[in-house]
PDB file of C-alpha atoms in Angstrom:
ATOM      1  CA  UNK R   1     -23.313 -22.061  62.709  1.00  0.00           C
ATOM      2  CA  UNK R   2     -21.034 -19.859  61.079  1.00  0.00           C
ATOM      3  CA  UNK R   3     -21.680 -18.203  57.573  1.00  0.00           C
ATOM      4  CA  UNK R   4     -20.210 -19.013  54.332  1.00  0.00           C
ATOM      5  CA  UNK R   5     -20.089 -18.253  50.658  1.00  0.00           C
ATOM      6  CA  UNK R   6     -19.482 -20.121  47.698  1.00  0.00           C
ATOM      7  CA  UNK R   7     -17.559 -16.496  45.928  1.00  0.00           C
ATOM      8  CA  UNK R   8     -17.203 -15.296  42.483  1.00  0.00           C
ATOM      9  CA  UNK R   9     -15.498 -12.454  41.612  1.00  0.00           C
ATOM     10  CA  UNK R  10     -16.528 -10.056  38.698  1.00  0.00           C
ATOM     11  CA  UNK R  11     -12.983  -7.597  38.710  1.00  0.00           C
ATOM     12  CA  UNK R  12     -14.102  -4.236  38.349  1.00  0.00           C
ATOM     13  CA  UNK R  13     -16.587  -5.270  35.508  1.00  0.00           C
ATOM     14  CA  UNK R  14     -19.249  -2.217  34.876  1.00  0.00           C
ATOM     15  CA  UNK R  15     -18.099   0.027  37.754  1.00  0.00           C
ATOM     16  CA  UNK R  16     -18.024   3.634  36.162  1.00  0.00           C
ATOM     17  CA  UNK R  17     -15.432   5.150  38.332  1.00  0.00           C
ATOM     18  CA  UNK R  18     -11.916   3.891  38.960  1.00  0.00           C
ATOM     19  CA  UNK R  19     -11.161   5.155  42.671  1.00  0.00           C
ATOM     20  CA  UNK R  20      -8.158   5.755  44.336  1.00  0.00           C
ATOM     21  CA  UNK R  21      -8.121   1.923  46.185  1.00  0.00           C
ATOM     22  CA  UNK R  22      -9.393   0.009  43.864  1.00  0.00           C
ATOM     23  CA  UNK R  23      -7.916  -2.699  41.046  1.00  0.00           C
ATOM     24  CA  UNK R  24     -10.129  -5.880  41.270  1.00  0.00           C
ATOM     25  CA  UNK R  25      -8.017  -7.329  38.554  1.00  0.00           C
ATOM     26  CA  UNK R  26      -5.266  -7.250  41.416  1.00  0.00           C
ATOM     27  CA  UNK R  27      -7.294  -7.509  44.099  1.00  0.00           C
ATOM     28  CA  UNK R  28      -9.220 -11.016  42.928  1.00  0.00           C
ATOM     29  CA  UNK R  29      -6.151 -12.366  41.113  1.00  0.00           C
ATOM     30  CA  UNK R  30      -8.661 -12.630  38.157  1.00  0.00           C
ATOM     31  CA  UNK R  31      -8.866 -10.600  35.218  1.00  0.00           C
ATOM     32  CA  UNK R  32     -11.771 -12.149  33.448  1.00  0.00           C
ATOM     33  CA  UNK R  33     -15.012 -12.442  34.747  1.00  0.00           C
ATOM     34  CA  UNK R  34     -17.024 -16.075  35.118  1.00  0.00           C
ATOM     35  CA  UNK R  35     -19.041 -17.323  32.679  1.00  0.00           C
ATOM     36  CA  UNK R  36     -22.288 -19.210  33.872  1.00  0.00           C
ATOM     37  CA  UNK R  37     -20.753 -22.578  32.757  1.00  0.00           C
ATOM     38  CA  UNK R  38     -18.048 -21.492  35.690  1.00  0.00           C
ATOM     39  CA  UNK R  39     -20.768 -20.778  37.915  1.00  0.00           C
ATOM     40  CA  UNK R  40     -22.304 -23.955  37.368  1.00  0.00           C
ATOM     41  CA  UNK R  41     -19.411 -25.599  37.537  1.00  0.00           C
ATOM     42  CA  UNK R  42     -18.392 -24.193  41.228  1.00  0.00           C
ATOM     43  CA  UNK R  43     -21.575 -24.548  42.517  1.00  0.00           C
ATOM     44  CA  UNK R  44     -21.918 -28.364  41.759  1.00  0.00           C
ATOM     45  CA  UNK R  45     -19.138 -28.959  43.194  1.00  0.00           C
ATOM     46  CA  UNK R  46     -19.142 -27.013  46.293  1.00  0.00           C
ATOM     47  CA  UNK R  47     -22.380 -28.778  46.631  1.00  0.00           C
ATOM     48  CA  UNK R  48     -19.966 -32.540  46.728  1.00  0.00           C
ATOM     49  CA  UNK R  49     -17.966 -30.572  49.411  1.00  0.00           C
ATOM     50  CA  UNK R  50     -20.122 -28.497  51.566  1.00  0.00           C
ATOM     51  CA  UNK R  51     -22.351 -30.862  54.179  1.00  0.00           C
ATOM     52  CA  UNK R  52     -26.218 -30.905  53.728  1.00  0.00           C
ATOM     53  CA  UNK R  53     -26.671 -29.254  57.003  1.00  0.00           C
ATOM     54  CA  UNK R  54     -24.283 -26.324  56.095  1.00  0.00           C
ATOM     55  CA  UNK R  55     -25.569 -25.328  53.017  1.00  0.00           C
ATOM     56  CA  UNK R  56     -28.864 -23.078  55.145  1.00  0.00           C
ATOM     57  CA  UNK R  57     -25.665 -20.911  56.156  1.00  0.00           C
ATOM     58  CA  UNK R  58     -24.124 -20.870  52.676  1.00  0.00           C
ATOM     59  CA  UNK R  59     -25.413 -18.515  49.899  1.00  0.00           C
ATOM     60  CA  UNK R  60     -23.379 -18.309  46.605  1.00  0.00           C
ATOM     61  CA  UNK R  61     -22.055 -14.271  46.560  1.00  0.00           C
ATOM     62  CA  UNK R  62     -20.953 -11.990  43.686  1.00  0.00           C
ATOM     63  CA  UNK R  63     -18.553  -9.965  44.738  1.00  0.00           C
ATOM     64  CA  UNK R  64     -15.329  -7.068  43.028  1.00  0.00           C
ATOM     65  CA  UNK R  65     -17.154  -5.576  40.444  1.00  0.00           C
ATOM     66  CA  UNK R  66     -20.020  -3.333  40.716  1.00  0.00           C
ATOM     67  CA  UNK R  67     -22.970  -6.707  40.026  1.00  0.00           C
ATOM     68  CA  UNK R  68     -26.218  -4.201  39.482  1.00  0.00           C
ATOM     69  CA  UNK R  69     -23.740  -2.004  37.072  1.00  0.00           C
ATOM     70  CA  UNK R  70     -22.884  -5.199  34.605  1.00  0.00           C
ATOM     71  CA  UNK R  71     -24.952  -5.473  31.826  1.00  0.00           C
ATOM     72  CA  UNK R  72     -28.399  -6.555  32.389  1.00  0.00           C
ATOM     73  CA  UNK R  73     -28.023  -9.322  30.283  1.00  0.00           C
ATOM     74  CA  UNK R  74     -24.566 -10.677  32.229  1.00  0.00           C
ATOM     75  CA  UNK R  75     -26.403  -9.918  35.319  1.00  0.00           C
ATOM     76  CA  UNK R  76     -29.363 -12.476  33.886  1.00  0.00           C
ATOM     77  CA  UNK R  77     -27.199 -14.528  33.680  1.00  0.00           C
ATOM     78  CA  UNK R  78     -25.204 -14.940  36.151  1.00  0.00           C
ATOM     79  CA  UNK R  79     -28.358 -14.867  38.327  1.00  0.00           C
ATOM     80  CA  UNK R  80     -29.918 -18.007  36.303  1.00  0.00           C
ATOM     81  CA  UNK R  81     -26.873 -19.977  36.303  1.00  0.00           C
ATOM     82  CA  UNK R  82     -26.818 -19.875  40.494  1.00  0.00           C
ATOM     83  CA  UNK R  83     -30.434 -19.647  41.070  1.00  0.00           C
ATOM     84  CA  UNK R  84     -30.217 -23.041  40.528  1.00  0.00           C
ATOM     85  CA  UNK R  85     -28.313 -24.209  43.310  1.00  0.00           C
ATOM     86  CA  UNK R  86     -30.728 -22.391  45.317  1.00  0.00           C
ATOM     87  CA  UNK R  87     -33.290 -24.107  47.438  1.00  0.00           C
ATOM     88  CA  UNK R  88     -33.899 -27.403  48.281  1.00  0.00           C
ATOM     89  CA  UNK R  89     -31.128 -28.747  49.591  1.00  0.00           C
ATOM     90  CA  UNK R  90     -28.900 -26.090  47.578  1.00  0.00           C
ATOM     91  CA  UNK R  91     -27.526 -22.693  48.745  1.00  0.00           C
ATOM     92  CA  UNK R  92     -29.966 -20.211  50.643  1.00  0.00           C
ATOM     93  CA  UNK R  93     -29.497 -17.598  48.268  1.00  0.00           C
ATOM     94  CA  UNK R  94     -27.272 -15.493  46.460  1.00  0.00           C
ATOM     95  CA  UNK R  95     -25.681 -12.082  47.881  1.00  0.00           C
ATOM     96  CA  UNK R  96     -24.574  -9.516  45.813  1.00  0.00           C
ATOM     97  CA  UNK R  97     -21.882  -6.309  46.014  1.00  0.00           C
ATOM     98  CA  UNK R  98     -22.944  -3.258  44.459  1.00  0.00           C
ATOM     99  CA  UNK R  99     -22.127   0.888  44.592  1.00  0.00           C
ATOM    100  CA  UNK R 100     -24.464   2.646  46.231  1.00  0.00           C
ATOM    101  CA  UNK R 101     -25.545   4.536  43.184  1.00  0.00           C
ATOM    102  CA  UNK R 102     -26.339   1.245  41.752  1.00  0.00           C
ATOM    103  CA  UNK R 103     -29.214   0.591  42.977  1.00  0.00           C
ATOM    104  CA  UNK R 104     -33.003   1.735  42.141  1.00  0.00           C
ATOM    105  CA  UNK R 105     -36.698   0.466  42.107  1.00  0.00           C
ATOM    106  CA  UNK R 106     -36.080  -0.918  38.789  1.00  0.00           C
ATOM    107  CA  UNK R 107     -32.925  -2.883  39.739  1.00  0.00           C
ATOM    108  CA  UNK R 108     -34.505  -4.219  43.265  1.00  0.00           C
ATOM    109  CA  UNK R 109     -37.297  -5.593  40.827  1.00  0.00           C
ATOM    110  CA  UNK R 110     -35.101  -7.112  38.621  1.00  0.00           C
ATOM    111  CA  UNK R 111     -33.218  -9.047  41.360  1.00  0.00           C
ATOM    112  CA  UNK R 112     -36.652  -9.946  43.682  1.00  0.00           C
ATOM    113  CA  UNK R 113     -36.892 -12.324  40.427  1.00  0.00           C
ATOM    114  CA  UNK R 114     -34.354 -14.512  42.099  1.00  0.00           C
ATOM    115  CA  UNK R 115     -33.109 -15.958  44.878  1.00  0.00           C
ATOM    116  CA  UNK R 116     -31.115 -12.800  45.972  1.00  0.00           C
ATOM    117  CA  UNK R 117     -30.885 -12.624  49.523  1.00  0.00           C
ATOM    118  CA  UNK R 118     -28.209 -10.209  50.603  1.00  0.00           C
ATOM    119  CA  UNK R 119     -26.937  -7.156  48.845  1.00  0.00           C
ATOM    120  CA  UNK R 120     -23.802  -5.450  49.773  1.00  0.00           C
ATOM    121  CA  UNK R 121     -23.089  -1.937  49.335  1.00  0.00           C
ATOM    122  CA  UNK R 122     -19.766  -0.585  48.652  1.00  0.00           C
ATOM    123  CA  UNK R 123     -20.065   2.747  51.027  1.00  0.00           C
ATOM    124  CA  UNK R 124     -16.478   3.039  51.828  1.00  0.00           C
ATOM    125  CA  UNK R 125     -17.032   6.098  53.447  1.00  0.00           C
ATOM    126  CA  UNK R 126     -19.719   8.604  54.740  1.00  0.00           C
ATOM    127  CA  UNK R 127     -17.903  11.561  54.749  1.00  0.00           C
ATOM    128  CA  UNK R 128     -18.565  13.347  51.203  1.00  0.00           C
ATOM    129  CA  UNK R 129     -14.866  14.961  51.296  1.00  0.00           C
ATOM    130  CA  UNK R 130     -13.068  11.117  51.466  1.00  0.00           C
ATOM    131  CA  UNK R 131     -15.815   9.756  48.935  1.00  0.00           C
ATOM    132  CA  UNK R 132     -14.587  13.028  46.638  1.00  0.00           C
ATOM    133  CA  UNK R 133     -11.129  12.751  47.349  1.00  0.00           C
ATOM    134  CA  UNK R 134     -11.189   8.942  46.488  1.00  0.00           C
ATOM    135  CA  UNK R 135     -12.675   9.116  43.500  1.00  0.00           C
ATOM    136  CA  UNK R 136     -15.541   7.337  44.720  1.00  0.00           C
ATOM    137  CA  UNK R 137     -18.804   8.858  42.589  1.00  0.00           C
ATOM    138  CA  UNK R 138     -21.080   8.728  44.864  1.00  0.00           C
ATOM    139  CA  UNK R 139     -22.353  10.753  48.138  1.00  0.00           C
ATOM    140  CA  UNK R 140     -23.065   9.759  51.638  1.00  0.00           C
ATOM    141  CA  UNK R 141     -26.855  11.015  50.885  1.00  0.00           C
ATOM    142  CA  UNK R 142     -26.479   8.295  48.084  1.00  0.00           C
ATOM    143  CA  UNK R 143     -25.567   5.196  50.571  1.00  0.00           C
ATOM    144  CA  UNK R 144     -28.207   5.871  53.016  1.00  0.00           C
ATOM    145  CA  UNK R 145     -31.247   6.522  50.482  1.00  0.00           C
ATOM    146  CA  UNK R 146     -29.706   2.870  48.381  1.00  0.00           C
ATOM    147  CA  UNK R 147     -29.807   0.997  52.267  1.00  0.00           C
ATOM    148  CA  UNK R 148     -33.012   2.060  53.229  1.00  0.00           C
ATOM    149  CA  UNK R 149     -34.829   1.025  49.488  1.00  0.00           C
ATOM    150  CA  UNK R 150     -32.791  -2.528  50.289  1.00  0.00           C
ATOM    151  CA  UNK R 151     -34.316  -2.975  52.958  1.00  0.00           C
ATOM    152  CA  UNK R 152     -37.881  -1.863  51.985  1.00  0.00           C
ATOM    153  CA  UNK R 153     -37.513  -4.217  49.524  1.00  0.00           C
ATOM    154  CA  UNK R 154     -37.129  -7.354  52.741  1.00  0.00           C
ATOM    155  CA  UNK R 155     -33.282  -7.997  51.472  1.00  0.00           C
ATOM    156  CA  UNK R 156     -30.820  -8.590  53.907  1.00  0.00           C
ATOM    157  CA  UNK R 157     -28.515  -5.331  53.734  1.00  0.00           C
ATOM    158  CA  UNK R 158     -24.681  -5.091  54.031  1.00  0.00           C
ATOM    159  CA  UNK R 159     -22.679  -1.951  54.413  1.00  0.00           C
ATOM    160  CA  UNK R 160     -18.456  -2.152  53.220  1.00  0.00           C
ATOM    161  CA  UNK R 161     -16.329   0.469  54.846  1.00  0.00           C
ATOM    162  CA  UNK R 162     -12.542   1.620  54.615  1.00  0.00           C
ATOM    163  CA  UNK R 163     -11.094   2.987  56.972  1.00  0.00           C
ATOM    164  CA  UNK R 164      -7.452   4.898  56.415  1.00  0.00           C
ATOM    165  CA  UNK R 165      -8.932   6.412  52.852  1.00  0.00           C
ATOM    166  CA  UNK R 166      -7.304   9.778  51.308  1.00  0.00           C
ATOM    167  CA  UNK R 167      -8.171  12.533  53.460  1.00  0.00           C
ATOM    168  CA  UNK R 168      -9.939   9.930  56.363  1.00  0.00           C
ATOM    169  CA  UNK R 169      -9.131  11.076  60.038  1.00  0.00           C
ATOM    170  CA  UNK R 170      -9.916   9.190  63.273  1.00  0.00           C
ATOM    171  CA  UNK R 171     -13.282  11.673  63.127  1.00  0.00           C
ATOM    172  CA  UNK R 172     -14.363  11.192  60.231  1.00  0.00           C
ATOM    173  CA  UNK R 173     -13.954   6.975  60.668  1.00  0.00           C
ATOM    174  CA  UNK R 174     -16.163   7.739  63.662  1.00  0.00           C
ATOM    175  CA  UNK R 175     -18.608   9.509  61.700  1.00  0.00           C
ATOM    176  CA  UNK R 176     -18.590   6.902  59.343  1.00  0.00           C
ATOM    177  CA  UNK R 177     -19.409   4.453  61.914  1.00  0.00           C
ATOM    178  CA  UNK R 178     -22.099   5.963  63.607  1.00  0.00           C
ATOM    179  CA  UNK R 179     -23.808   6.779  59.936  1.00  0.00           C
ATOM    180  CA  UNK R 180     -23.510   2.786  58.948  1.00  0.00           C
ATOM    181  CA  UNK R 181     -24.901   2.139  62.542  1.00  0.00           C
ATOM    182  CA  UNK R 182     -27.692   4.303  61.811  1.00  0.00           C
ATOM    183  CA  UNK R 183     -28.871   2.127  58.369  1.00  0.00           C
ATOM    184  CA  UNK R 184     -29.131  -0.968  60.515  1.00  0.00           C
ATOM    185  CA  UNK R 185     -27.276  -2.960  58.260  1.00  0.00           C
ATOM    186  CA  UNK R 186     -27.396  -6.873  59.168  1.00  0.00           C
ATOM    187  CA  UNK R 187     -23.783  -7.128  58.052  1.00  0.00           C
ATOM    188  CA  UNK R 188     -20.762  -5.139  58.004  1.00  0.00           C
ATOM    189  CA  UNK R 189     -17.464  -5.680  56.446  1.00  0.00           C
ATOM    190  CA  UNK R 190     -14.557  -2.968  57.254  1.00  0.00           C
ATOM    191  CA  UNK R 191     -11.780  -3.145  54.661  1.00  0.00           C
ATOM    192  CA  UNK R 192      -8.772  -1.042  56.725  1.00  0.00           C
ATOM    193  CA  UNK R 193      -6.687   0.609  53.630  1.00  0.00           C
TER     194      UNK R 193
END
């Protein structure tokens, strides 16, 4: 059965750092982010159009904007307003897209209050020069510390990459690679720029 996502997209909402590939507004085609009446809204009626026996595969995802970096109130929610589509004979969960330095004790407490299933980190990278050189605010260091507390915490972990970055070379997307490899993400997105 393949997976699916019922997707919202928060453009560029609480990320601190405005990096050299990046402009959710553009990238999303939205420029405000979704209320929980939206949320609502999408989720009943992806729930009319997505069959009973897909919805195990289906989780409803957050994605552009850095989720665990919006205020904790818009985070609440958000999280409230999905949670319940969640469940019996709703969604299995909701993933999340994050920065790597986005993520603590404190947040991974926050979010084991809800259905949250999957979180995605943004790494981009794991070479510290292209993370620099891209504006990116955060280290490689950062991304692997963030994936292993994920995981410690029994969510399902995702790593983003870009390959083709400012300063990148065929190395250094190898090296990237092999680093991702090495947090034993379940999923993996690469984004070539």
């Amino acid at each position: 059965m393949k997976h699916s996502n019922v997707a919202f997209f928060i453009p560029h909402l609480g990320c601190p750092h405005q990096c050299s590939f990046c402009n959710q507004k553009s990238i999303s085609g939205q420029s405000m982010p979704p209320s929980p009446e939206e949320i609502a809204d999408t989720c009943r009626q992806a729930l009319r159009e997505i069959p009973a026996e897909r919805r195990a595969d289906t989780e409803i995802a957050f994605f552009g904007g850095s989720f665990t970096a919006v205020s904790r109130e818009y985070q609440q929610r958000l999280l409230e307003a999905a949670a319940s589509f969640c469940g019996d004979g709703g969604f299995s969960g909701i993933r999340i897209s994050t920065r790597p330095d986005g993520i603590s004790r404190e947040i991974l407490d926050f979010l084991k209050k809800y259905p949250v299933s999957a979180i995605e980190l943004g790494a981009q990278s794991m070479d510290n020069e292209v993370l620099r050189l891209n504006g990116r605010g955060h280290t490689a260091e950062q991304t692997a510390k963030a994936s292993a507390l994920i995981q410690s915490y029994g969510f399902s972990l995702g790593l983003q990459m870009m390959t083709g970055l400012y300063g990148d070379s065929k190395e250094s997307t190898y090296e990237t690679a092999e680093k991702i490899i090495s947090c034993r993400p379940d999923t993996v997105r690469i984004y070539p720029t």
